[in-house]
Every structure is written in C-alpha cells, then in structure tokens.
Short mmCIF file of N, CA and C in Angstrom, two decimals:
data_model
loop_
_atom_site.label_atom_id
_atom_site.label_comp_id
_atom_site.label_asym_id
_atom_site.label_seq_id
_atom_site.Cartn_x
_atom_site.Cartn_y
_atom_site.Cartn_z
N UNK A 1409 0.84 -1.18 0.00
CA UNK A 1409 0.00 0.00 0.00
C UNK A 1409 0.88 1.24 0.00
N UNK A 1410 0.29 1.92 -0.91
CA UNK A 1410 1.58 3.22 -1.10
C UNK A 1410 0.66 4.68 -0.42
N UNK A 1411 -0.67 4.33 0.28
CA UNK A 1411 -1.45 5.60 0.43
C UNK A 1411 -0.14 6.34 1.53
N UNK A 1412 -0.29 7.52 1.31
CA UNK A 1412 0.68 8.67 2.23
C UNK A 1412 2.16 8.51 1.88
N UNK A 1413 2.47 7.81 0.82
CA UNK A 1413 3.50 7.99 0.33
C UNK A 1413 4.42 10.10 -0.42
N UNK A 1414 4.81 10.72 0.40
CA UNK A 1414 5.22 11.90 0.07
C UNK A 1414 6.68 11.62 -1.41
N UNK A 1415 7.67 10.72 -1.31
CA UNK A 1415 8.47 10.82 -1.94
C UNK A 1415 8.72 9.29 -2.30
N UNK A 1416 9.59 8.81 -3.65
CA UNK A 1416 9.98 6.90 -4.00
C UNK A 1416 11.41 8.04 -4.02
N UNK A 1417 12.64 7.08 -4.18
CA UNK A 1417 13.81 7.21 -3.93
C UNK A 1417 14.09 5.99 -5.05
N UNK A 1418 15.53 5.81 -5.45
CA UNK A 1418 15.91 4.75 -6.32
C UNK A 1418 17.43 4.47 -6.46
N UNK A 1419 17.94 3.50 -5.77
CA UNK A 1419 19.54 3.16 -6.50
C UNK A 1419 19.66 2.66 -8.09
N UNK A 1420 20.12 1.56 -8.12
CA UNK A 1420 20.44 1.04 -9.69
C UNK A 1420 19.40 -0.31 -9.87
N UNK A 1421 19.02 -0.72 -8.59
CA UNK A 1421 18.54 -1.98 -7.73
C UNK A 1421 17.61 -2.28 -7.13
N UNK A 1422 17.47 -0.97 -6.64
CA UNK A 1422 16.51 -0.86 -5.12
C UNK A 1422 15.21 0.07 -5.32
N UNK A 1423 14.46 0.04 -4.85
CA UNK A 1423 13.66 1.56 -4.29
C UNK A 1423 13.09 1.69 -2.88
N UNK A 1424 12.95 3.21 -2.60
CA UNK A 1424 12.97 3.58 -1.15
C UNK A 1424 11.43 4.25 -1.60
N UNK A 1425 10.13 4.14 -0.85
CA UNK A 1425 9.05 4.95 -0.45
C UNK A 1425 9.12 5.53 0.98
N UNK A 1426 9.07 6.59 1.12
CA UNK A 1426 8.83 7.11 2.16
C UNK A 1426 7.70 8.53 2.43
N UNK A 1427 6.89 8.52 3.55
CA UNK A 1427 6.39 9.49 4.35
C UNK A 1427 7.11 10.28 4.74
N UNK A 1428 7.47 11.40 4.62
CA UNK A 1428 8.27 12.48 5.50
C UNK A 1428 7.72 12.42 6.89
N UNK A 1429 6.03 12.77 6.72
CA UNK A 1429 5.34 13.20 7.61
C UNK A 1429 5.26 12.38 9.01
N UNK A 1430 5.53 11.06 8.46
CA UNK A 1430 5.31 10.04 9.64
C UNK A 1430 6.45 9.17 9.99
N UNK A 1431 8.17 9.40 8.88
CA UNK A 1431 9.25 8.58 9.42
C UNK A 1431 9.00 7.35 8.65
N UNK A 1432 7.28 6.91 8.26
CA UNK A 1432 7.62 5.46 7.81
C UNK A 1432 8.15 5.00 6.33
N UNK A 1433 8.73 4.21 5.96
CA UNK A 1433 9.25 3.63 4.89
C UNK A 1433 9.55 2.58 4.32
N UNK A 1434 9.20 2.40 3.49
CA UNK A 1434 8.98 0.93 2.55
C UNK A 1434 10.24 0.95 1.29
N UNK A 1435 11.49 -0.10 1.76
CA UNK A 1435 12.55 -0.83 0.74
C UNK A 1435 12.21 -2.12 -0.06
N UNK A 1436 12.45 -2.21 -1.19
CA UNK A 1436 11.76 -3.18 -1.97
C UNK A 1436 13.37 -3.20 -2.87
N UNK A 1437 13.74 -4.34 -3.75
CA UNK A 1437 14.55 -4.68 -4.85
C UNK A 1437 15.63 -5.62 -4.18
N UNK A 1438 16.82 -5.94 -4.40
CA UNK A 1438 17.97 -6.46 -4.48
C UNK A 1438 18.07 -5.88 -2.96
N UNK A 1439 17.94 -6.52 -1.63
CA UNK A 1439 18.72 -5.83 -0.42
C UNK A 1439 20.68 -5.80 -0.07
N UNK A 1440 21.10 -6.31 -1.07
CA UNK A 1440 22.88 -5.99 -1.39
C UNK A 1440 22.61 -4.51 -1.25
N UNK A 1441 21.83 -4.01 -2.48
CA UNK A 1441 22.21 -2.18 -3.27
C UNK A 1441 20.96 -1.50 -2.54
N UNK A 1442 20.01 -1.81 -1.22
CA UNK A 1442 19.22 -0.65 -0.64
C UNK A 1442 17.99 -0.96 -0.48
N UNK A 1443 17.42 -2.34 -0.96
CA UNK A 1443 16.40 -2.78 -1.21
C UNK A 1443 15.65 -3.32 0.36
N UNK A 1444 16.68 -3.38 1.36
CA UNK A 1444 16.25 -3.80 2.67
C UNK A 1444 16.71 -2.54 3.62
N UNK A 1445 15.41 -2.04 4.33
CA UNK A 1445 15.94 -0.46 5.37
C UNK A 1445 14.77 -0.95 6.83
N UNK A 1446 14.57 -2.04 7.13
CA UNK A 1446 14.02 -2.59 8.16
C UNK A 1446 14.68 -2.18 8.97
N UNK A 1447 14.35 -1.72 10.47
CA UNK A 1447 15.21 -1.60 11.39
C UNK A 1447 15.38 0.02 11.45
N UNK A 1448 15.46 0.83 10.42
CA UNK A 1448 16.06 2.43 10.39
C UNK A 1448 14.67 2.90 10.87
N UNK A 1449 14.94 4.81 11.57
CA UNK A 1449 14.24 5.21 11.81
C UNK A 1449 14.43 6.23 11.06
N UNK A 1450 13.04 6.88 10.02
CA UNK A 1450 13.52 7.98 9.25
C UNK A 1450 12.74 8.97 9.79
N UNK A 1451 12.33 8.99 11.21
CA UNK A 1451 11.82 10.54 11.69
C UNK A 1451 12.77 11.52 11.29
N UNK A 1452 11.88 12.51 10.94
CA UNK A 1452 12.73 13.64 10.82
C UNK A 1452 13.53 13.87 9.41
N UNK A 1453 13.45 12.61 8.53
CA UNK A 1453 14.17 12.86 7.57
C UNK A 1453 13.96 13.71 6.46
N UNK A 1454 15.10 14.97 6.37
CA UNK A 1454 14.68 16.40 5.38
C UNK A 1454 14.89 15.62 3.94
N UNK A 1455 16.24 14.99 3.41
CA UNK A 1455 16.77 14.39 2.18
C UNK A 1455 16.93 12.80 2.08
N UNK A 1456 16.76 12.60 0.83
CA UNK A 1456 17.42 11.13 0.98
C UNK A 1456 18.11 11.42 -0.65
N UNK A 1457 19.21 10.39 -0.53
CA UNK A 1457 20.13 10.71 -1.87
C UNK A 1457 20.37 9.13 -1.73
N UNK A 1458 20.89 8.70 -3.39
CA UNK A 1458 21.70 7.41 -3.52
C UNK A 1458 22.41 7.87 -4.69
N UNK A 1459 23.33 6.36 -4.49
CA UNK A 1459 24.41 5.80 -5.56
C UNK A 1459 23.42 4.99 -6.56
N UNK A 1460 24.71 4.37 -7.01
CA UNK A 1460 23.90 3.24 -7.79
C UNK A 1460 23.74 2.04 -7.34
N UNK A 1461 24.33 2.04 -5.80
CA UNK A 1461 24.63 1.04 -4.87
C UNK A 1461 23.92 0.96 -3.39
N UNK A 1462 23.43 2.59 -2.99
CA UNK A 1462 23.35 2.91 -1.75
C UNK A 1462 22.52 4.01 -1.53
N UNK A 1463 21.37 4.07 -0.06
CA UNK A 1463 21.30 5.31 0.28
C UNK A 1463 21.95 6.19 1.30
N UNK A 1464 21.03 7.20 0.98
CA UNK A 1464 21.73 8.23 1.98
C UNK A 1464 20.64 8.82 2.43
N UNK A 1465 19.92 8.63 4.00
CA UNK A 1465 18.53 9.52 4.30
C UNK A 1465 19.30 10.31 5.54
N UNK A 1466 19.11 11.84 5.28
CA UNK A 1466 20.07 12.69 6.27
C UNK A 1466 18.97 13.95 6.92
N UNK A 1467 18.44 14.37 7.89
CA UNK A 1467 18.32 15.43 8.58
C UNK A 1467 19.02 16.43 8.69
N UNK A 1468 19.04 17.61 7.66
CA UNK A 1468 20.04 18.51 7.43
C UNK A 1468 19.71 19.62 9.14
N UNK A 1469 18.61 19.35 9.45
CA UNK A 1469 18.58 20.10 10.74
C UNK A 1469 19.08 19.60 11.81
N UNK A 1470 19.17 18.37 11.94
CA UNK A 1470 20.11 17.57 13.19
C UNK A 1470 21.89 16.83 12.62
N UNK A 1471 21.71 16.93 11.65
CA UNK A 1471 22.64 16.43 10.63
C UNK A 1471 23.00 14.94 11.21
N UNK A 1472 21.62 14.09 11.72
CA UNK A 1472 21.55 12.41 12.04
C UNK A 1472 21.66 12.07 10.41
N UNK A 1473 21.95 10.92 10.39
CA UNK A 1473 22.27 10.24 9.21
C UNK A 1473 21.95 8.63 8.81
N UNK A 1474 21.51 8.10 8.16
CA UNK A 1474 21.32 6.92 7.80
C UNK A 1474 21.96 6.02 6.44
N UNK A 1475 22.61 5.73 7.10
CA UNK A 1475 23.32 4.84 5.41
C UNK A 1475 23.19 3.27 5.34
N UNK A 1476 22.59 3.09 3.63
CA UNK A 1476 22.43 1.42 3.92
C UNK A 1476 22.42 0.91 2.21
N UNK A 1477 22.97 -0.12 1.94
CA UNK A 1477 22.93 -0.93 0.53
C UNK A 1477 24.87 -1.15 0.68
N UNK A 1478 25.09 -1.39 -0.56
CA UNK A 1478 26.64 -1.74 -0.55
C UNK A 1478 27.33 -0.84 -0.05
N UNK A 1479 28.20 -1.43 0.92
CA UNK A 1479 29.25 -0.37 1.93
C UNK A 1479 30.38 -0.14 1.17
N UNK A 1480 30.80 -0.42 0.18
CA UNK A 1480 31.72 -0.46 -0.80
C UNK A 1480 31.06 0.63 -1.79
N UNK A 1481 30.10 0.92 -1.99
CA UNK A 1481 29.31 2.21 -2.27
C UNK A 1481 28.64 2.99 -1.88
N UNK A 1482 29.25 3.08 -0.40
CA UNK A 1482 28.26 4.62 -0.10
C UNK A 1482 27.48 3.73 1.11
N UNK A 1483 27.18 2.65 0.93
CA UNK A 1483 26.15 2.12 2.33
C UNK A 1483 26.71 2.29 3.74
N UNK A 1484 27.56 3.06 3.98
CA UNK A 1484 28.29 2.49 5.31
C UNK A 1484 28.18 4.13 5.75
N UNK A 1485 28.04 5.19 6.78
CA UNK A 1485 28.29 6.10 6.79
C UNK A 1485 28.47 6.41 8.69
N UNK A 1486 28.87 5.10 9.24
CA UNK A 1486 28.60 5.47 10.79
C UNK A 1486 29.96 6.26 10.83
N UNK A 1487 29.84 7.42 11.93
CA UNK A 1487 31.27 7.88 12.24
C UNK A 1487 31.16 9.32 11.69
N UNK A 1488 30.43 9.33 10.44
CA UNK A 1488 30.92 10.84 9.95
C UNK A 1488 29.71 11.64 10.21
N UNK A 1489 30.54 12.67 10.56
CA UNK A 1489 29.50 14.15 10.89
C UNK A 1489 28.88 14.47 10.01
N UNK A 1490 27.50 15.07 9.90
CA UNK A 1490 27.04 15.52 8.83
C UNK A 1490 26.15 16.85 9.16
N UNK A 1491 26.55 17.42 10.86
CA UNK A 1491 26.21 18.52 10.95
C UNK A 1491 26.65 19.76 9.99
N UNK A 1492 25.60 20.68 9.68
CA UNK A 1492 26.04 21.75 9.08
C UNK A 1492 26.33 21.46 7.09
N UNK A 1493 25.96 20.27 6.74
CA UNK A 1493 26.14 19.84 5.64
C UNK A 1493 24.90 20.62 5.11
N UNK A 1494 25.06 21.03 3.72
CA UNK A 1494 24.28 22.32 2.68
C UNK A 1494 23.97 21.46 1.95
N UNK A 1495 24.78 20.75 1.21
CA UNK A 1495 24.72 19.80 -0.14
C UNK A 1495 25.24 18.40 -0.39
N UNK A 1496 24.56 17.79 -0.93
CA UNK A 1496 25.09 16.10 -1.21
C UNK A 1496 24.94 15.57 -2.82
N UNK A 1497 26.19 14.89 -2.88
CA UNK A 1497 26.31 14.86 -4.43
C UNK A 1497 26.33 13.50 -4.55
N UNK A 1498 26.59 12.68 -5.25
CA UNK A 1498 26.63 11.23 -5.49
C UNK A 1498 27.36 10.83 -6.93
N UNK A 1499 28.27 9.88 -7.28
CA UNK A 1499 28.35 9.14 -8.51
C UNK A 1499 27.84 7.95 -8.34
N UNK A 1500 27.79 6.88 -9.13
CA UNK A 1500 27.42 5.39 -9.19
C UNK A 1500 27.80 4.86 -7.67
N UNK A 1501 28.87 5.15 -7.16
CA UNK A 1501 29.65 4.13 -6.22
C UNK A 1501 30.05 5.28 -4.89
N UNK A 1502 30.10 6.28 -4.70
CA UNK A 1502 30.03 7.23 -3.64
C UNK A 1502 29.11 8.52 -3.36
N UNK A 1503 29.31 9.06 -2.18
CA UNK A 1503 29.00 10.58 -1.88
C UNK A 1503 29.91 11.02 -1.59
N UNK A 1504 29.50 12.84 -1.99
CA UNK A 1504 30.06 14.05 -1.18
C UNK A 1504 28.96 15.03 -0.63
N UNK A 1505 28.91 14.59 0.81
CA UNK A 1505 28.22 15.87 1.73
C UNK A 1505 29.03 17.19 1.94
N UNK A 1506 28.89 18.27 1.70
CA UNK A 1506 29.15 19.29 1.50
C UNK A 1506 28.91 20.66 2.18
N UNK A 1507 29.43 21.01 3.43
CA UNK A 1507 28.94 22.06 3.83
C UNK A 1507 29.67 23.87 3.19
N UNK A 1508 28.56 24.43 2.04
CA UNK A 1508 29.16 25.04 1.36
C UNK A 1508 29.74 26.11 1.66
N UNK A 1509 29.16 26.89 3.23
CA UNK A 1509 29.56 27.79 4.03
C UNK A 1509 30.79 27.88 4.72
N UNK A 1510 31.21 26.49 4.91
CA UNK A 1510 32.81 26.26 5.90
C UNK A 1510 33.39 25.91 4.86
N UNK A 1511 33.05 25.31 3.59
CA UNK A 1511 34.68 24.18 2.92
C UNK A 1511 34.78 23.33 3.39
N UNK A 1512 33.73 22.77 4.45
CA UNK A 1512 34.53 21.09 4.91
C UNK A 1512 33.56 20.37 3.58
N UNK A 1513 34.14 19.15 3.74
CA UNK A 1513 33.27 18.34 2.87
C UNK A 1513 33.63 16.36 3.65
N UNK A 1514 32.76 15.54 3.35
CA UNK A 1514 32.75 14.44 3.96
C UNK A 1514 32.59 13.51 2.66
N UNK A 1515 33.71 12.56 2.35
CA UNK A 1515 33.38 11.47 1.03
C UNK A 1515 34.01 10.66 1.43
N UNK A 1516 32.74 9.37 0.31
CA UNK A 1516 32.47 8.14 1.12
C UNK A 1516 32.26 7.02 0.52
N UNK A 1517 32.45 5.88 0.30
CA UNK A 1517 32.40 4.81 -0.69
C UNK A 1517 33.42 4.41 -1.60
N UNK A 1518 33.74 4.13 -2.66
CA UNK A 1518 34.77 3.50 -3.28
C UNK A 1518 35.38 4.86 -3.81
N UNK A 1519 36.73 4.38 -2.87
CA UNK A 1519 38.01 5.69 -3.30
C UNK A 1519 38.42 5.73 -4.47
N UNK A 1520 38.18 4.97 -5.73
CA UNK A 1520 38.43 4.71 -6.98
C UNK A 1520 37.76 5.75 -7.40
N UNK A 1521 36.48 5.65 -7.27
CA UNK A 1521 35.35 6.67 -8.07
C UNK A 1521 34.40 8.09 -6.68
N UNK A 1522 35.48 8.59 -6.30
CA UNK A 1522 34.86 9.41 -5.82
C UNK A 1522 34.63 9.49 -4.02
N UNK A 1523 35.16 8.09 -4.15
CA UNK A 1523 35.05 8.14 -2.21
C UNK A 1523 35.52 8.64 -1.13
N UNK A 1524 36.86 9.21 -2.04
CA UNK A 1524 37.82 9.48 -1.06
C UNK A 1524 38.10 11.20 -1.49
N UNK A 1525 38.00 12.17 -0.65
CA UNK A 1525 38.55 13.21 -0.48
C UNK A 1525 39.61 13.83 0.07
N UNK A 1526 40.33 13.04 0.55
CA UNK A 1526 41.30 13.53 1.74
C UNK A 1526 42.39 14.22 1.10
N UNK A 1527 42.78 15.42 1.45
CA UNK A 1527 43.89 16.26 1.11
C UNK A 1527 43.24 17.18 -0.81
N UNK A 1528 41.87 17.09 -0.29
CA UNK A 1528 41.49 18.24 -1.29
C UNK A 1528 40.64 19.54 -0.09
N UNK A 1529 41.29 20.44 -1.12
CA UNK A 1529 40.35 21.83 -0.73
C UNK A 1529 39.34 22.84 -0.83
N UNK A 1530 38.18 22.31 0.08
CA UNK A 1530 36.96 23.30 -0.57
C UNK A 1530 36.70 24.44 -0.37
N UNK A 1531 37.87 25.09 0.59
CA UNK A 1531 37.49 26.44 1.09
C UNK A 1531 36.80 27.51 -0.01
N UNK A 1532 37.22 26.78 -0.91
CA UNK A 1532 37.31 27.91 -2.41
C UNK A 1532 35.74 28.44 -2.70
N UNK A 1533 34.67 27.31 -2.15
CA UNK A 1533 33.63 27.19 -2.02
C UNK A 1533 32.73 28.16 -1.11
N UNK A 1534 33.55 28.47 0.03
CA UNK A 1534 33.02 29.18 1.06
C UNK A 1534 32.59 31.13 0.90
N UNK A 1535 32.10 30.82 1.63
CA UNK A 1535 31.94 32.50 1.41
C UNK A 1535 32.76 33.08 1.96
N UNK A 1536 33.63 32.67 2.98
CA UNK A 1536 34.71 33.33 3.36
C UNK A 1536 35.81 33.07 2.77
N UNK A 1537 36.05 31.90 1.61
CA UNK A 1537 37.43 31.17 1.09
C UNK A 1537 37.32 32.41 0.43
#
C-alpha cells in the first residue's frame, strides 16, 4: 500500500518509499544495493540521496544520518559528521556531503570513483574562502 506515500527514492537496484510526515518507509529490490531499510528510523528525515549502490537519508537540521545498501558504495556512513552539511552529491559508487559555508566536505564509498577526499580543498567554495 503506497497511500501517504510523500516521496519513492531509487539506486540502480533498489527503491525507497517514504512518508516524511510520519518517518515510515517501505525498501523493496535487491537488499545488497538498498532494497532492505528494516530496522532504520527515518523521523525527521529532510533528504534522501543514492548511488547506484546505496542510500543516503540525512536530517540537514540535526545532521543524524542513515546509510544502507553496498558499503563499498556509499552504504556504510557510521562515524561521519554531517552537521552543518548544505549539499550532497553522489556518482554510481560514492558521496560528497558538502557544507558550502565552511569548505569542509565528507566522502564516502569507493576511493576509486569518488570516495575518497582527503587532502582536497573546498574552502574555495566558502563564502569566506
């Protein structure tokens, strides 16, 4: 039953229905790439983003976070901050959360294609860079 469905979501694999209004949500496809989200709580959730592997359901006002499908793409996200994050980008196999005001940025999933940021600089981005 899809009644009160506000938004569907989609990896390469999977799809995500969700209620904003009520937190609840329905995963359906391949549960490897996102197709299984049993167990998560999406109160509160402002965004949801994916790969072609993974989601991403984030509360840009609490900057709580939920990550789930292949951890090798993006499914894995315990540990990283996502307070103060503006923007989230995605290729096939990672993210970049983006807070466009500071220059920090957080990337995640396969360092081949996009996962890895470390020792780049976004200040350039900022309103103060």
């Amino acid at each position: 039953d899809f009644a009160g469905v506000t938004d569907v979501y989609s990896t390469g694999y999977a799809f995500m229905a969700l209620n904003k209004e009520t937190g609840q949500a329905q995963c359906w496809g391949d549960s490897r790439f996102g197709g299984s989200c049993s167990g998560l709580d999406f109160a509160g959730v402002t965004d949801v983003y994916s790969t072609g592997h993974a989601f991403l359901a984030l509360n840009k006002k609490t900057g709580e976070a939920h990550c789930w499908g292949d951890s090798e793409a993006g499914g894995y996200c315990d540990g990283l901050d996502f307070a103060g994050i503006t923007d989230v980008y995605s290729t096939g196999f990672a993210f970049l959360a983006l807070n466009k005001e500071t220059g920090e940025a957080r990337c995640w999933g396969d360092s081949r294609l996009g996962g890895s940021c470390d020792g780049l600089d976004f200040d350039f981005l900022s309103s103060s860079g």
